[in-house]
PDB file of C-alpha atoms in Angstrom:
ATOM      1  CA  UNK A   1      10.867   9.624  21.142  1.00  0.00           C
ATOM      2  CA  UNK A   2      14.713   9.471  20.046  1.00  0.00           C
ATOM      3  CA  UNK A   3      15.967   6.397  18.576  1.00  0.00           C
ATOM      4  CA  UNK A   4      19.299   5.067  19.020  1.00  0.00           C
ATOM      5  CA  UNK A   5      21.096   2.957  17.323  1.00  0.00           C
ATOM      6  CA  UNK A   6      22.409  -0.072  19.032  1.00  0.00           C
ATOM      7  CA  UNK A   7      24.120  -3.106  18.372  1.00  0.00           C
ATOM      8  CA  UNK A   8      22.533  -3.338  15.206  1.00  0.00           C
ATOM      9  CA  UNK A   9      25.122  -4.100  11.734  1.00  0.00           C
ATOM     10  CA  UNK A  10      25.567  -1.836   9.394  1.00  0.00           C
ATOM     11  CA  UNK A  11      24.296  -3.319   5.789  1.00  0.00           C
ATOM     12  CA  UNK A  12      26.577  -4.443   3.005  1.00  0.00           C
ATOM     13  CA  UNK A  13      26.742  -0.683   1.385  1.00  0.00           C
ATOM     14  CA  UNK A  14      29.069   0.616   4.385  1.00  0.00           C
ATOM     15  CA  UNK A  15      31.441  -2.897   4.206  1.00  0.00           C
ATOM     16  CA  UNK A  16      29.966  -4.889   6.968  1.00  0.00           C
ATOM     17  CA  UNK A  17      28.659  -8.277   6.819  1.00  0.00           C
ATOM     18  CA  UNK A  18      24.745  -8.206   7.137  1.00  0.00           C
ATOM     19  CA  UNK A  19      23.155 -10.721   9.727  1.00  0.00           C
ATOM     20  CA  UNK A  20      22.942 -14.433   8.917  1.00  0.00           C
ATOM     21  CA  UNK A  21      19.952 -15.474   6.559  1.00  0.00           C
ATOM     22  CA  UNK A  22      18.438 -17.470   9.205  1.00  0.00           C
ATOM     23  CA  UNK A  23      18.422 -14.438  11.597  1.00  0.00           C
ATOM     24  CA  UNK A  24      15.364 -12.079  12.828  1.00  0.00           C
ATOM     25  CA  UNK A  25      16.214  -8.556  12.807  1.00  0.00           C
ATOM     26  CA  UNK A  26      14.665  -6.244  15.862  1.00  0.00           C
ATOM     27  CA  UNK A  27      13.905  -2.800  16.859  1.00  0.00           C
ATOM     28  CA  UNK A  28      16.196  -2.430  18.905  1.00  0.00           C
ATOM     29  CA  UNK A  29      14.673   0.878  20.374  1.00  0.00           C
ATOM     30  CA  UNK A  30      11.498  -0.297  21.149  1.00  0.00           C
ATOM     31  CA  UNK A  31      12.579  -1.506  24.695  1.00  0.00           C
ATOM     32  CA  UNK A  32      13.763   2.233  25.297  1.00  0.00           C
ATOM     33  CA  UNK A  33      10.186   3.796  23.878  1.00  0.00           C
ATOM     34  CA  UNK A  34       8.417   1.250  26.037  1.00  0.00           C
ATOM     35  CA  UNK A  35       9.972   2.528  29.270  1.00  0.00           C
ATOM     36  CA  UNK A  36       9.598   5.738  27.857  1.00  0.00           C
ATOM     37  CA  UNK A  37       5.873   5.439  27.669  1.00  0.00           C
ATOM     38  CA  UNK A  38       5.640   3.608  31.308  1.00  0.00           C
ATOM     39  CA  UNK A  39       7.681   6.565  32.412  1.00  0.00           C
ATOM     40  CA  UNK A  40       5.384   9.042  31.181  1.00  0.00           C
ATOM     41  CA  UNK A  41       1.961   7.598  31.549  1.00  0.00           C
ATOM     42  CA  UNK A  42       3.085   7.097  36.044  1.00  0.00           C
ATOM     43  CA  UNK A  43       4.681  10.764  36.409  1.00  0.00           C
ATOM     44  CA  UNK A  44       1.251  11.968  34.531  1.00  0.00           C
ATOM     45  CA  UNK A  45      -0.825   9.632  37.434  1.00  0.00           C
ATOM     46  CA  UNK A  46       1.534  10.726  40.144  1.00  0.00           C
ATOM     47  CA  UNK A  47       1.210  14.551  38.890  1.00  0.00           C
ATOM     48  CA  UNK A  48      -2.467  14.502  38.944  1.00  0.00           C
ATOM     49  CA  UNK A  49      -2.780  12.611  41.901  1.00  0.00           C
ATOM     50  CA  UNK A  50      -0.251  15.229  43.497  1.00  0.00           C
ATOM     51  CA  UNK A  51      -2.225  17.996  42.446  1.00  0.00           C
ATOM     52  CA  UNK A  52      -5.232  16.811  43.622  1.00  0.00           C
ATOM     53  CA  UNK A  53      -4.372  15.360  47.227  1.00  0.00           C
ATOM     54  CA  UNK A  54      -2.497  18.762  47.865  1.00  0.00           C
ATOM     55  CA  UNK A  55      -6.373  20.435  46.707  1.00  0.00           C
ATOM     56  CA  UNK A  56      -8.238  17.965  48.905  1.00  0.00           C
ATOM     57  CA  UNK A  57     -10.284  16.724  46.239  1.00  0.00           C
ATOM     58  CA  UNK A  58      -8.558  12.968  45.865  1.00  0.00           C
ATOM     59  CA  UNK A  59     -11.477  10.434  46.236  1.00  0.00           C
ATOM     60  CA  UNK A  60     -11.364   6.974  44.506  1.00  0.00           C
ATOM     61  CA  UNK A  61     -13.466   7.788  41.440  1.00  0.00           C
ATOM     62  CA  UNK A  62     -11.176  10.555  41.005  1.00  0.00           C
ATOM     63  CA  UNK A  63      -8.060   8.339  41.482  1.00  0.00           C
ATOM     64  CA  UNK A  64      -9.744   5.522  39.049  1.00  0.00           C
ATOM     65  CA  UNK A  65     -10.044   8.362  36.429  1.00  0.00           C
ATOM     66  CA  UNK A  66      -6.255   9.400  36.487  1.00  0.00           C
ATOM     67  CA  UNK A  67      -5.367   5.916  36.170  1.00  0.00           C
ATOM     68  CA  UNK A  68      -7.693   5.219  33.191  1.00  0.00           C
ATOM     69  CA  UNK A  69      -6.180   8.584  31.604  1.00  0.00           C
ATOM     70  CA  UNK A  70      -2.550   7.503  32.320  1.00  0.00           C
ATOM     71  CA  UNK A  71      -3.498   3.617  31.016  1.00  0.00           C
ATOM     72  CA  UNK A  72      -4.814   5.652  27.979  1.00  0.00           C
ATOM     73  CA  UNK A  73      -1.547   7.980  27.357  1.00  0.00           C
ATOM     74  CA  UNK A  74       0.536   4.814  27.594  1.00  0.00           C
ATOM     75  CA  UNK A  75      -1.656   3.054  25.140  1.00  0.00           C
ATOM     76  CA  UNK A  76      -0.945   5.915  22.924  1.00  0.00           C
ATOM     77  CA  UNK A  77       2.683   5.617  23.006  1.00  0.00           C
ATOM     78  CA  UNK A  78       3.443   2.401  22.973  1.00  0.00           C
ATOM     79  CA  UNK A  79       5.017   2.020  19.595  1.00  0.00           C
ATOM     80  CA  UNK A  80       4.326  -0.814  17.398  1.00  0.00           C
ATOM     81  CA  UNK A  81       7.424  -3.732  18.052  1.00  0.00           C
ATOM     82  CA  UNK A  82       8.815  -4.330  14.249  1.00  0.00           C
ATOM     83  CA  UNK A  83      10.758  -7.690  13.938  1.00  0.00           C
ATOM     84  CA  UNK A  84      11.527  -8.988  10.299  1.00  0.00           C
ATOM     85  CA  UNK A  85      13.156 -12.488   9.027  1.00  0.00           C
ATOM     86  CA  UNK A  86      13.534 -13.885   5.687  1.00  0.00           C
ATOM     87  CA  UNK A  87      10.567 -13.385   3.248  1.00  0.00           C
ATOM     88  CA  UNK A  88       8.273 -11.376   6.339  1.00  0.00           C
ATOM     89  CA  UNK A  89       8.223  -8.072   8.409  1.00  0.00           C
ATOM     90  CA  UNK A  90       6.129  -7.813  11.058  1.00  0.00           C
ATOM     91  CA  UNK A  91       4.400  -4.929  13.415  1.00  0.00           C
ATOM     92  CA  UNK A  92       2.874  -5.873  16.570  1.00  0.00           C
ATOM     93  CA  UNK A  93       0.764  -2.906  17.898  1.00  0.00           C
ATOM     94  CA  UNK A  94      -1.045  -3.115  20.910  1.00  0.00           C
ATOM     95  CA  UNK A  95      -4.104  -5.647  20.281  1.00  0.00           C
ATOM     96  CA  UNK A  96      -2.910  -6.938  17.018  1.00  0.00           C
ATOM     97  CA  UNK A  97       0.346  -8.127  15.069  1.00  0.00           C
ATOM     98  CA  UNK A  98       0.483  -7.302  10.737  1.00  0.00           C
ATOM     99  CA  UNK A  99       2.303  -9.231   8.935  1.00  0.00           C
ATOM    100  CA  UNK A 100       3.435  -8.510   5.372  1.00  0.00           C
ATOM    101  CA  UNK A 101       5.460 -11.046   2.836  1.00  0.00           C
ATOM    102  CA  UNK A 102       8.569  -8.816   2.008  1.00  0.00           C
ATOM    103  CA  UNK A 103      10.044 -11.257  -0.283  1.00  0.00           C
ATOM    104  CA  UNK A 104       5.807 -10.991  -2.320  1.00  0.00           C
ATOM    105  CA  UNK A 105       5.427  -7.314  -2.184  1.00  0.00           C
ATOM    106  CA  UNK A 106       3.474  -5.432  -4.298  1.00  0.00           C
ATOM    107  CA  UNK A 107       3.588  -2.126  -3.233  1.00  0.00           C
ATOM    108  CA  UNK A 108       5.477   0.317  -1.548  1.00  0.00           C
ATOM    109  CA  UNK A 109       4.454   3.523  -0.702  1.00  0.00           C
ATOM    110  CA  UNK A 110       4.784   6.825   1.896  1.00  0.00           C
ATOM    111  CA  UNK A 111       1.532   7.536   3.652  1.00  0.00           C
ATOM    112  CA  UNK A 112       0.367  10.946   3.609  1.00  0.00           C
ATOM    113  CA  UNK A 113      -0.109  12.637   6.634  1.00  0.00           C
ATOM    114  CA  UNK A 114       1.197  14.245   9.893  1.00  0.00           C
ATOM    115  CA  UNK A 115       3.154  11.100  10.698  1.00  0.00           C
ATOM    116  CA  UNK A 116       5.485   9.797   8.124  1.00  0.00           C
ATOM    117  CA  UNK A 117       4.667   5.978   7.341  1.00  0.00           C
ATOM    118  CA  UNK A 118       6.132   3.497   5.159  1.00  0.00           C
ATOM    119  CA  UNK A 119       2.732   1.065   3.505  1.00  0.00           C
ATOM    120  CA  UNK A 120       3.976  -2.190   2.662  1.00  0.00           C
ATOM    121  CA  UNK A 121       1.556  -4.425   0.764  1.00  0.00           C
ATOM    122  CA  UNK A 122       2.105  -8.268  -0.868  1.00  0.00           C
ATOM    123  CA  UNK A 123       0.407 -10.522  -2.889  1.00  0.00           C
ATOM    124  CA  UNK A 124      -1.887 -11.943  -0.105  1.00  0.00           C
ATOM    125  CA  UNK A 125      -3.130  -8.835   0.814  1.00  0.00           C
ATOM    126  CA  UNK A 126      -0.923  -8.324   3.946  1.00  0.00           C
ATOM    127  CA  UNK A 127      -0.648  -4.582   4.727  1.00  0.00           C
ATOM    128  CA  UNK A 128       1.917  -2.682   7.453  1.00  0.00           C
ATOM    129  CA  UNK A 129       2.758   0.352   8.518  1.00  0.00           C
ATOM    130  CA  UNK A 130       6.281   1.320   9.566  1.00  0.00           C
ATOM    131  CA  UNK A 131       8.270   4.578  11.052  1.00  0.00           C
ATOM    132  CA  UNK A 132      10.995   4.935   8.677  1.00  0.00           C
ATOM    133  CA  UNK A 133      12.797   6.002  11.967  1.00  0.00           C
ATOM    134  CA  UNK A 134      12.923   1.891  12.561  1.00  0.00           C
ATOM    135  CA  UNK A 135      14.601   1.612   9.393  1.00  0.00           C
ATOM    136  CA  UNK A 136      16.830   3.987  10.045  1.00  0.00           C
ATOM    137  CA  UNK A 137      17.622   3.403  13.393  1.00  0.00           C
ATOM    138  CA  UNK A 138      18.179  -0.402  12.602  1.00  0.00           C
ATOM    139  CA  UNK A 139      20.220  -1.622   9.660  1.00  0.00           C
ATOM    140  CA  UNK A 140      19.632  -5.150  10.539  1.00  0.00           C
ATOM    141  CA  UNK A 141      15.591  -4.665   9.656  1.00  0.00           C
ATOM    142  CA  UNK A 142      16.434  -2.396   6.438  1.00  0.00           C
ATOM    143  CA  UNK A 143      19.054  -5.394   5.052  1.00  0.00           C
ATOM    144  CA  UNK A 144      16.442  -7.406   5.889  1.00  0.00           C
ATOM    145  CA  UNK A 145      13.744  -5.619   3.845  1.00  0.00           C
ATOM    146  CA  UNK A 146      15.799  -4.550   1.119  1.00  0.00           C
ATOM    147  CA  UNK A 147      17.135  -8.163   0.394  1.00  0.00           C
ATOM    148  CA  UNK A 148      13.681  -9.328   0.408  1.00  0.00           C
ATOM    149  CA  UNK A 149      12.088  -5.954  -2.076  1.00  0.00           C
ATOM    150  CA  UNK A 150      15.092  -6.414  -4.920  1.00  0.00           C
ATOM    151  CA  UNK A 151      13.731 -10.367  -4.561  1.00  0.00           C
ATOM    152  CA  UNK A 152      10.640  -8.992  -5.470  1.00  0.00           C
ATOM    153  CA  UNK A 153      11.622  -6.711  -8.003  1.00  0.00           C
ATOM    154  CA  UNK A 154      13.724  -9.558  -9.770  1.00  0.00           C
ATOM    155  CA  UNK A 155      10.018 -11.569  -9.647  1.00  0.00           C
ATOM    156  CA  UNK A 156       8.267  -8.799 -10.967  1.00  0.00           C
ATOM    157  CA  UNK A 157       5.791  -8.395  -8.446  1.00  0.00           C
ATOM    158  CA  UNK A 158       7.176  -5.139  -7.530  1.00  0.00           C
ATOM    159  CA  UNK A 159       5.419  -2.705  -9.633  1.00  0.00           C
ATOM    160  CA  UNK A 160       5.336   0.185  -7.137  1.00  0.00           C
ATOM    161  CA  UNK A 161       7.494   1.491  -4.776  1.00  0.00           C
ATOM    162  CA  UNK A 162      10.846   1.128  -5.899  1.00  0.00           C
ATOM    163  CA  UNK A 163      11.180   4.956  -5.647  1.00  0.00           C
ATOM    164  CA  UNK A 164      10.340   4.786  -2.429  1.00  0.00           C
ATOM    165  CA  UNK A 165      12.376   2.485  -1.222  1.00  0.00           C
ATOM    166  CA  UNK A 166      15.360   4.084  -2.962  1.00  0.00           C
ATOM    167  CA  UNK A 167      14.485   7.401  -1.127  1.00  0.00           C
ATOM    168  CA  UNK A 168      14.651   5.436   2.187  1.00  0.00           C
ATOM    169  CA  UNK A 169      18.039   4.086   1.085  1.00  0.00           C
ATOM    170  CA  UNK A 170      19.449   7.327   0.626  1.00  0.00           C
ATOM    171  CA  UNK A 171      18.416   8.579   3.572  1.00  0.00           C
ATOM    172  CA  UNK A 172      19.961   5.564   5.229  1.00  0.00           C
ATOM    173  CA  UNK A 173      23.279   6.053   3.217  1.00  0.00           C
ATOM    174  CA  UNK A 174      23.034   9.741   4.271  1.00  0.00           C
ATOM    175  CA  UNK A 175      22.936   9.238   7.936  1.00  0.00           C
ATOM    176  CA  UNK A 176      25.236   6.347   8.060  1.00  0.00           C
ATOM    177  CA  UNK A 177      27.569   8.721   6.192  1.00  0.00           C
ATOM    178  CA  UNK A 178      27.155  11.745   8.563  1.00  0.00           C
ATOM    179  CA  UNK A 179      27.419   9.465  11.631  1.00  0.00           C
ATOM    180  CA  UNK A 180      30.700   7.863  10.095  1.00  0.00           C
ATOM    181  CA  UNK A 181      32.141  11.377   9.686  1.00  0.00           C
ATOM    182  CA  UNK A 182      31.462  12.397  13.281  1.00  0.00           C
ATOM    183  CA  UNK A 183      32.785   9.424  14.749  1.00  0.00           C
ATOM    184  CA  UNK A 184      35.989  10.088  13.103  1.00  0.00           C
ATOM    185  CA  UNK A 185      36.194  13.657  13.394  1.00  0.00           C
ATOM    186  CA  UNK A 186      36.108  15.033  10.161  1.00  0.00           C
ATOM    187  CA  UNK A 187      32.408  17.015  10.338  1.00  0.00           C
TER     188      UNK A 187
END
């Protein structure tokens, strides 16, 4: 799934204003992925039931069993919806929302695995997982959360993570960089 960046501000380190303090910050690609995963999960019911009406072999336990495995594959990816405000980010999966205190965070780490995953953790034990992709794909969110972590930080309950979130920056500040030098012509 390719994220996009759309009418989403840039943050404060490319000259921009970032959004009003009162102001939730979306994914703004998570209406695209949706569709995405609709769109999938019906060509993969209309495939199979294709393939097995031109076979002769399309009854309705067959037909109830495609749909169940299409249901499933768009279960699997549907991505989490990440919305953040002042002093919270929040991740609402598919039977349950996460919700982490950004400006009472305690930890910040990258999960290990096959997937690349951002852990957030605060002081009452709220935990959430986030795509860097949302991050980087939405300057809004990353103002949002950065604001909130150097609030932390100041308070001292940032102990670890601040390495993290400065490789995130960068990697922000890279692509924001690149996609400034394509726009004008000069890479």
């Amino acid at each position: 799934m390719r994220r996009h960046i759309t009418r989403s501000a840039p943050g404060p380190h490319l000259g921009l204003r970032p959004p009003p303090s009162g102001m939730t910050a979306d994914d703004h690609g998570w209406a695209a992925d949706l569709r995405f995963a609709v769109h999938c999960s019906v060509t993969l019911l209309g495939l199979l039931s294709a393939v097995d009406a031109a076979a002769g072999h399309l009854t309705w336990p067959r037909a109830l069993l495609w749909t169940g495995l299409s249901a499933l594959l768009c279960a699997v990816l549907i991505p989490p919806r990440v919305r953040a405000g002042a002093g919270w980010l929040s991740c609402q999966g598919l039977l349950r929302r996460r919700t982490v205190r950004t400006d009472r965070l305690v930890s910040v780490r990258w999960s290990d695995g096959v997937a690349q995953r951002m852990v957030l953790r605060d002081t009452e034990g709220g935990r959430v997982e986030v795509d860097p992709e949302v991050f980087l794909a939405n300057p809004a969110l990353w103002h949002r959360l950065d604001e909130d972590a150097r609030g932390s930080v100041e308070r001292g309950t940032l102990r670890c993570g601040v390495t993290a979130l400065r490789q995130l920056s960068d990697r922000i500040d890279r692509r924001h960089a690149r996609t400034v030098f394509t726009i004008s012509g000069l890479e």
